GROMACS .gro file of C-alpha atoms in nm:
model
  220
    1HIS     CA    1   4.919  -6.033  21.722
    2GLY     CA    2   5.050  -5.765  21.484
    3PHE     CA    3   4.939  -5.497  21.730
    4LEU     CA    4   5.146  -5.651  22.011
    5GLN     CA    5   5.449  -5.673  21.783
    6THR     CA    6   5.415  -5.307  21.678
    7PHE     CA    7   5.363  -5.205  22.041
    8ILE     CA    8   5.689  -5.374  22.152
    9TYR     CA    9   5.869  -5.219  21.853
   10THR     CA   10   5.756  -4.875  21.973
   11LEU     CA   11   5.849  -4.952  22.336
   12LEU     CA   12   6.206  -5.055  22.243
   13LEU     CA   13   6.255  -4.735  22.045
   14SER     CA   14   6.111  -4.536  22.334
   15ALA     CA   15   6.343  -4.709  22.584
   16SER     CA   16   6.638  -4.633  22.357
   17ALA     CA   17   6.535  -4.266  22.345
   18ARG     CA   18   6.513  -4.249  22.728
   19VAL     CA   19   6.862  -4.394  22.768
   20THR     CA   20   6.998  -4.156  22.506
   21LYS     CA   21   6.845  -3.867  22.700
   22ASP     CA   22   7.018  -3.985  23.020
   23LEU     CA   23   7.347  -4.004  22.832
   24GLU     CA   24   7.292  -3.647  22.709
   25ILE     CA   25   7.413  -3.740  22.363
   26ALA     CA   26   7.241  -3.750  22.028
   27PRO     CA   27   7.196  -4.104  21.897
   28GLY     CA   28   7.427  -4.192  21.609
   29GLY     CA   29   7.665  -3.905  21.680
   30GLU     CA   30   7.968  -4.098  21.552
   31PHE     CA   31   7.799  -4.155  21.218
   32ARG     CA   32   7.708  -3.788  21.180
   33ASN     CA   33   8.069  -3.694  21.252
   34ALA     CA   34   8.190  -3.947  20.994
   35PHE     CA   35   7.941  -3.809  20.740
   36ASN     CA   36   8.057  -3.451  20.797
   37GLU     CA   37   8.423  -3.551  20.764
   38ALA     CA   38   8.352  -3.744  20.445
   39LEU     CA   39   8.195  -3.435  20.291
   40LYS     CA   40   8.532  -3.260  20.324
   41ILE     CA   41   8.707  -3.520  20.105
   42PRO     CA   42   8.677  -3.453  19.729
   43GLY     CA   43   8.522  -3.743  19.540
   44CYS     CA   44   8.434  -3.938  19.855
   45VAL     CA   45   8.133  -4.166  19.806
   46ILE     CA   46   7.912  -4.222  20.111
   47MET     CA   47   7.725  -4.553  20.137
   48LEU     CA   48   7.473  -4.652  20.404
   49GLY     CA   49   7.557  -5.013  20.479
   50ASP     CA   50   7.357  -5.119  20.784
   51ARG     CA   51   7.031  -5.309  20.778
   52PRO     CA   52   6.725  -5.080  20.825
   53ILE     CA   53   6.634  -5.059  21.195
   54ASP     CA   54   6.268  -5.145  21.137
   55ILE     CA   55   6.364  -5.475  20.971
   56THR     CA   56   6.608  -5.554  21.251
   57LEU     CA   57   6.354  -5.488  21.526
   58ARG     CA   58   6.072  -5.675  21.354
   59ARG     CA   59   6.295  -5.978  21.299
   60ALA     CA   60   6.408  -5.961  21.662
   61ILE     CA   61   6.053  -5.941  21.795
   62ALA     CA   62   5.951  -6.231  21.571
   63THR     CA   63   6.190  -6.458  21.765
   64LEU     CA   64   5.985  -6.410  22.084
   65THR     CA   65   5.698  -6.618  22.210
   66THR     CA   66   5.378  -6.443  22.319
   67TRP     CA   67   5.476  -6.481  22.685
   68GLN     CA   68   5.824  -6.336  22.618
   69LYS     CA   69   5.666  -6.039  22.441
   70ILE     CA   70   5.447  -5.975  22.744
   71LYS     CA   71   5.751  -5.992  22.976
   72ILE     CA   72   5.951  -5.747  22.765
   73THR     CA   73   5.652  -5.513  22.745
   74PHE     CA   74   5.622  -5.518  23.124
   75HIS     CA   75   5.997  -5.453  23.163
   76CYS     CA   76   5.995  -5.156  22.924
   77LEU     CA   77   5.688  -5.003  23.086
   78PHE     CA   78   5.764  -5.048  23.456
   79ASN     CA   79   6.129  -5.140  23.520
   80TYR     CA   80   6.308  -4.835  23.383
   81GLU     CA   81   6.523  -4.635  23.626
   82LYS     CA   82   6.757  -4.346  23.560
   83LEU     CA   83   7.103  -4.480  23.479
   84LYS     CA   84   7.381  -4.471  23.738
   85GLU     CA   85   7.724  -4.327  23.662
   86GLU     CA   86   7.890  -4.665  23.592
   87GLU     CA   87   7.597  -4.767  23.372
   88LEU     CA   88   7.627  -4.445  23.174
   89GLU     CA   89   7.991  -4.525  23.095
   90ARG     CA   90   7.896  -4.877  22.983
   91TYR     CA   91   7.630  -4.745  22.749
   92LYS     CA   92   7.877  -4.500  22.596
   93GLN     CA   93   8.090  -4.795  22.481
   94LYS     CA   94   7.815  -4.951  22.272
   95ASP     CA   95   7.512  -4.874  22.059
   96VAL     CA   96   7.227  -4.787  22.297
   97LEU     CA   97   6.973  -5.024  22.145
   98GLU     CA   98   7.228  -5.307  22.136
   99GLN     CA   99   7.311  -5.250  22.503
  100LEU     CA  100   6.941  -5.273  22.589
  101VAL     CA  101   6.918  -5.598  22.395
  102ASP     CA  102   7.227  -5.732  22.575
  103GLU     CA  103   7.038  -5.697  22.902
  104PHE     CA  104   6.767  -5.927  22.763
  105SER     CA  105   7.002  -6.167  22.579
  106ALA     CA  106   7.040  -6.423  22.861
  107GLU     CA  107   6.664  -6.475  22.878
  108PHE     CA  108   6.590  -6.401  22.511
  109PRO     CA  109   6.891  -6.523  22.305
  110GLY     CA  110   6.705  -6.468  21.978
  111LEU     CA  111   6.723  -6.092  22.029
  112SER     CA  112   7.103  -6.091  22.048
  113ARG     CA  113   7.133  -6.317  21.745
  114VAL     CA  114   6.924  -6.081  21.530
  115MET     CA  115   7.051  -5.751  21.672
  116VAL     CA  116   7.422  -5.837  21.672
  117ASP     CA  117   7.515  -6.155  21.482
  118GLU     CA  118   7.287  -6.097  21.183
  119ARG     CA  119   7.389  -5.733  21.154
  120ASP     CA  120   7.756  -5.835  21.166
  121MET     CA  121   7.689  -6.053  20.861
  122PHE     CA  122   7.496  -5.776  20.687
  123LEU     CA  123   7.777  -5.525  20.750
  124VAL     CA  124   8.039  -5.770  20.622
  125ASP     CA  125   7.842  -5.805  20.298
  126SER     CA  126   7.804  -5.426  20.266
  127LEU     CA  127   8.177  -5.366  20.313
  128ARG     CA  128   8.262  -5.634  20.058
  129ASN     CA  129   8.023  -5.484  19.804
  130ALA     CA  130   8.177  -5.143  19.862
  131ALA     CA  131   8.520  -5.291  19.790
  132LYS     CA  132   8.396  -5.453  19.468
  133THR     CA  133   8.250  -5.133  19.324
  134THR     CA  134   8.542  -4.897  19.388
  135PRO     CA  135   8.872  -4.859  19.197
  136PRO     CA  136   9.163  -5.075  19.324
  137ASP     CA  137   9.362  -4.777  19.448
  138SER     CA  138   9.073  -4.642  19.660
  139THR     CA  139   9.063  -4.639  20.038
  140ILE     CA  140   8.748  -4.775  20.199
  141VAL     CA  141   8.661  -4.669  20.554
  142GLY     CA  142   8.384  -4.849  20.740
  143VAL     CA  143   8.228  -4.668  21.035
  144VAL     CA  144   8.045  -4.915  21.260
  145GLY     CA  145   7.935  -4.939  21.621
  146ILE     CA  146   8.210  -5.060  21.852
  147GLY     CA  147   8.004  -5.367  21.940
  148HIS     CA  148   8.026  -5.491  21.579
  149VAL     CA  149   8.402  -5.469  21.525
  150ALA     CA  150   8.491  -5.813  21.665
  151GLY     CA  151   8.197  -5.981  21.490
  152ILE     CA  152   8.285  -5.828  21.153
  153ARG     CA  153   8.645  -5.942  21.193
  154ASP     CA  154   8.538  -6.297  21.283
  155LYS     CA  155   8.287  -6.324  20.998
  156TRP     CA  156   8.497  -6.154  20.728
  157GLN     CA  157   8.586  -6.483  20.558
  158THR     CA  158   8.229  -6.615  20.563
  159GLU     CA  159   8.114  -6.708  20.213
  160ASN     CA  160   7.769  -6.699  20.053
  161ILE     CA  161   7.601  -6.462  20.297
  162ASN     CA  162   7.226  -6.484  20.231
  163VAL     CA  163   7.126  -6.117  20.246
  164GLU     CA  164   6.773  -6.188  20.124
  165GLU     CA  165   6.717  -6.404  20.430
  166LEU     CA  166   6.866  -6.135  20.657
  167ILE     CA  167   6.614  -5.876  20.538
  168ARG     CA  168   6.311  -6.107  20.531
  169ILE     CA  169   6.046  -6.029  20.792
  170PRO     CA  170   5.897  -6.359  20.915
  171VAL     CA  171   5.523  -6.397  20.880
  172GLN     CA  172   5.401  -6.505  21.220
  173LYS     CA  173   5.094  -6.714  21.284
  174PRO     CA  174   4.917  -6.640  21.612
  175SER     CA  175   5.038  -6.876  21.883
  176LYS     CA  176   4.795  -7.112  22.056
  177THR     CA  177   4.835  -6.913  22.377
  178PHE     CA  178   4.750  -6.586  22.203
  179THR     CA  179   4.455  -6.746  22.023
  180ILE     CA  180   4.318  -6.881  22.352
  181ILE     CA  181   4.357  -6.540  22.520
  182LYS     CA  182   4.193  -6.363  22.225
  183TYR     CA  183   3.889  -6.590  22.207
  184THR     CA  184   3.856  -6.594  22.586
  185PHE     CA  185   3.841  -6.214  22.573
  186TYR     CA  186   3.582  -6.220  22.295
  187GLY     CA  187   3.385  -6.484  22.485
  188ALA     CA  188   3.385  -6.272  22.801
  189ILE     CA  189   3.250  -5.976  22.605
  190ALA     CA  190   2.979  -6.189  22.442
  191TYR     CA  191   2.878  -6.339  22.779
  192SER     CA  192   2.865  -5.994  22.940
  193ILE     CA  193   2.635  -5.872  22.663
  194TYR     CA  194   2.418  -6.183  22.697
  195ARG     CA  195   2.414  -6.169  23.077
  196TYR     CA  196   2.369  -5.798  23.141
  197VAL     CA  197   2.299  -5.592  22.828
  198ILE     CA  198   2.035  -5.804  22.654
  199PRO     CA  199   1.821  -5.871  22.966
  200THR     CA  200   1.823  -5.502  23.051
  201THR     CA  201   1.734  -5.407  22.694
  202VAL     CA  202   1.453  -5.663  22.675
  203LYS     CA  203   1.327  -5.558  23.018
  204ASN     CA  204   1.323  -5.191  22.920
  205PHE     CA  205   1.151  -5.271  22.590
  206THR     CA  206   0.886  -5.483  22.765
  207THR     CA  207   0.833  -5.218  23.031
  208ASN     CA  208   0.780  -4.951  22.765
  209ILE     CA  209   0.525  -5.167  22.580
  210VAL     CA  210   0.332  -5.240  22.900
  211GLN     CA  211   0.342  -4.873  22.997
  212GLN     CA  212   0.208  -4.764  22.658
  213LEU     CA  213  -0.072  -5.021  22.670
  214SER     CA  214  -0.164  -4.912  23.022
  215ASN     CA  215  -0.177  -4.548  22.916
  216GLN     CA  216  -0.405  -4.632  22.622
  217ILE     CA  217  -0.642  -4.832  22.846
  218LEU     CA  218  -0.660  -4.548  23.098
  219MET     CA  219  -0.733  -4.297  22.823
  220LYS     CA  220  -1.029  -4.506  22.706
   0.00000   0.00000   0.00000
């Protein structure tokens, strides 16, 4: 089960990299520009306020059933086509990975909740903490993906954001479907060994014994 989760995690990152290549832009360019500009300001403190991408993706994947994971895997492997001009413009208006998730959100709403809504909450908490730890006369500038601006604004007054819950990676128990598939696979292997490998091995062993006995009798 963990293997499938890691495989989808890798596929989503790979799909994001392919789209970024089509866009002919480096991922996270706006954040690099912001970082370089901040370095020019004396005394400017740079804080990384987003939730780590590996936590976000693992939480997102954990919302999927086994069948949904299989469907997303199939989509990432076989349904990718080079982006058209109008699609390129749409991707430029939003984080690439978020745009990919948006395409799945109608069928897999859990992905959008984790990738967008939860990160909005996490970013709100990060910006608040930045405001608490800086002098009153300081200016705080938050650089976020355009897709998060509205969500941050809407959630700004939310109290008691549970950050520990937002960074927790759910421990998943194998689903009944996955367990059935796994043991069916193991059963098929065991039956194949019983049906084809063991008889052949026993037959070869018996043939060798008979051959050796025959040779000894002939020699006498």
